[in-house]
């Protein structure tokens, strides 16, 4: 009877674990099942490009069924596990929770945005970690321009044209730089906004941006941001958020309608419910081979696991980067194959070969094999690297086409926030009348006990 290998999570780690298992295991040796809540892998380094309109959103994802030939894709959400029974619990697309048993389990569930108890953050903040969040952020920036263009009062317009990003890691710096580049391209279409100008602010609690890169490259990135008119608030924290303003440490009040939170990540919320040992940061404890402590048949990789970093002699966990997740996926697949074949498992060995920080058209910083790059050469290297790493020939070609189209024709300024939320047939766009019954449910409107209509929260884009 064939072994059953279950991979929970279809991000970088899970995808590359499945693909490597397909290559190293004979077809009859094992059944491979990948559980994921969507049928694609998001190539996260390209997320800022999708948000800024440089790339078509479908071109920054990798369809799992196209790229994994022998893996059984199970669309669903992992909601728990019972390691003593060698099973995980999966809620399928239809809502039913079922047991999925395994012989070997690889947990690659990744992370979610880490928030802090800042007053008003949950109500008014925007995230920037998923594709829907990136598209919503782009639509939001365009909506702020549209609204500001209609306003007569410059002071009121200022809040709509101010954008605050909190967190100066990869996501925050690249996201702000790309969106500011995008807004600078399209603002010529808005005469009042162009005359008044925009305000972009990057807030970081530490005294520098991007601690992952060398200090001199970080300084270059800071000079580039300041040269583009982006204000840096280093050594500052977010104190509170309201609908039309944010307050920073030092009691600085910034009138704004846009607060983007990119200050760190935490393991997937289901991790504490898997019955596995965790470290003090909530990540699954594993040894150097990525096997979970005390569980011979369970492995964990990626952001949800505290994999000892060989570059730090195992004293710290590997950083939450795509580079490490990809190599961990490949390494854990070989260890699972060795376990099935009674072979020898090997410790994870990888040292970061370089970093790339894309900062918009023609600007980036990078370090490769000890060589530091900046400006156009770094930008070209960053794009070449992502083109090489993106799985699938079709995706590479589409990525190349998108980049060249953007260079020749600029970015598209269409706001497509209504995609995926089609109104009910016969819907009155003026809001006249009170929808009832099925009409209310279809239009996202709930009715209270006395029959009055109450607008429900909008679904994600």
PDB file of N, CA and C in Angstrom, residues 2 6 12 37 90 94 131 191 202 238 244 298 316 332 360 362-363 422 426 438:
ATOM      1  N   UNK A   2       0.539   2.250  -0.866  1.00  0.00           N
ATOM      2  CA  UNK A   2       1.343   3.457  -0.991  1.00  0.00           C
ATOM      3  C   UNK A   2       1.239   4.317   0.265  1.00  0.00           C
ATOM      4  N   UNK A   6       0.784  14.167   3.277  1.00  0.00           N
ATOM      5  CA  UNK A   6      -0.115  15.320   3.261  1.00  0.00           C
ATOM      6  C   UNK A   6       0.705  16.583   3.511  1.00  0.00           C
ATOM      7  N   UNK A  12       5.032  29.086  -0.760  1.00  0.00           N
ATOM      8  CA  UNK A  12       6.331  28.702  -1.304  1.00  0.00           C
ATOM      9  C   UNK A  12       6.781  27.349  -0.760  1.00  0.00           C
ATOM     10  N   UNK A  37      -6.303  26.688   0.824  1.00  0.00           N
ATOM     11  CA  UNK A  37      -7.608  27.343   0.766  1.00  0.00           C
ATOM     12  C   UNK A  37      -7.900  27.980  -0.582  1.00  0.00           C
ATOM     13  N   UNK A  90     -10.016  19.209   8.066  1.00  0.00           N
ATOM     14  CA  UNK A  90     -10.077  20.143   6.941  1.00  0.00           C
ATOM     15  C   UNK A  90     -11.523  20.535   6.693  1.00  0.00           C
ATOM     16  N   UNK A  94     -17.398  23.413   0.700  1.00  0.00           N
ATOM     17  CA  UNK A  94     -18.838  23.365   0.985  1.00  0.00           C
ATOM     18  C   UNK A  94     -19.148  23.570   2.457  1.00  0.00           C
ATOM     19  N   UNK A 131      -3.362  38.924  -2.059  1.00  0.00           N
ATOM     20  CA  UNK A 131      -3.717  39.533  -3.335  1.00  0.00           C
ATOM     21  C   UNK A 131      -4.972  40.404  -3.232  1.00  0.00           C
ATOM     22  N   UNK A 191      -6.362  67.261 -12.114  1.00  0.00           N
ATOM     23  CA  UNK A 191      -5.742  68.609 -12.040  1.00  0.00           C
ATOM     24  C   UNK A 191      -5.670  69.189 -10.634  1.00  0.00           C
ATOM     25  N   UNK A 202       6.310  57.093   5.782  1.00  0.00           N
ATOM     26  CA  UNK A 202       6.685  55.745   6.212  1.00  0.00           C
ATOM     27  C   UNK A 202       7.086  55.798   7.680  1.00  0.00           C
ATOM     28  N   UNK A 238       2.896  53.983  15.969  1.00  0.00           N
ATOM     29  CA  UNK A 238       1.504  54.396  15.764  1.00  0.00           C
ATOM     30  C   UNK A 238       0.777  54.348  17.097  1.00  0.00           C
ATOM     31  N   UNK A 244     -10.308  59.799   9.874  1.00  0.00           N
ATOM     32  CA  UNK A 244      -9.723  60.875   9.085  1.00  0.00           C
ATOM     33  C   UNK A 244      -8.368  61.353   9.602  1.00  0.00           C
ATOM     34  N   UNK A 298       5.837  14.078  11.534  1.00  0.00           N
ATOM     35  CA  UNK A 298       5.350  15.437  11.274  1.00  0.00           C
ATOM     36  C   UNK A 298       6.552  16.367  11.077  1.00  0.00           C
ATOM     37  N   UNK A 316      19.330  31.060  16.200  1.00  0.00           N
ATOM     38  CA  UNK A 316      18.106  31.783  15.865  1.00  0.00           C
ATOM     39  C   UNK A 316      17.363  31.005  14.797  1.00  0.00           C
ATOM     40  N   UNK A 332      12.783  19.471   2.948  1.00  0.00           N
ATOM     41  CA  UNK A 332      11.881  18.609   3.711  1.00  0.00           C
ATOM     42  C   UNK A 332      11.320  17.507   2.831  1.00  0.00           C
ATOM     43  N   UNK A 360      10.221  50.627  -7.268  1.00  0.00           N
ATOM     44  CA  UNK A 360       9.546  51.325  -8.347  1.00  0.00           C
ATOM     45  C   UNK A 360      10.384  51.341  -9.607  1.00  0.00           C
ATOM     46  N   UNK A 362      12.861  51.615 -12.224  1.00  0.00           N
ATOM     47  CA  UNK A 362      14.266  51.987 -12.345  1.00  0.00           C
ATOM     48  C   UNK A 362      15.013  52.164 -11.048  1.00  0.00           C
ATOM     49  N   UNK A 363      14.398  51.833  -9.903  1.00  0.00           N
ATOM     50  CA  UNK A 363      15.070  52.020  -8.621  1.00  0.00           C
ATOM     51  C   UNK A 363      14.965  50.758  -7.763  1.00  0.00           C
ATOM     52  N   UNK A 422     -20.988  41.255  -8.148  1.00  0.00           N
ATOM     53  CA  UNK A 422     -22.015  41.644  -9.113  1.00  0.00           C
ATOM     54  C   UNK A 422     -23.324  41.957  -8.398  1.00  0.00           C
ATOM     55  N   UNK A 426     -31.743  43.642 -11.595  1.00  0.00           N
ATOM     56  CA  UNK A 426     -32.800  44.566 -11.230  1.00  0.00           C
ATOM     57  C   UNK A 426     -32.442  45.489 -10.092  1.00  0.00           C
ATOM     58  N   UNK A 438     -34.540  37.849  -0.343  1.00  0.00           N
ATOM     59  CA  UNK A 438     -33.416  37.435  -1.171  1.00  0.00           C
ATOM     60  C   UNK A 438     -32.650  38.628  -1.720  1.00  0.00           C
TER      61      UNK A 438
END
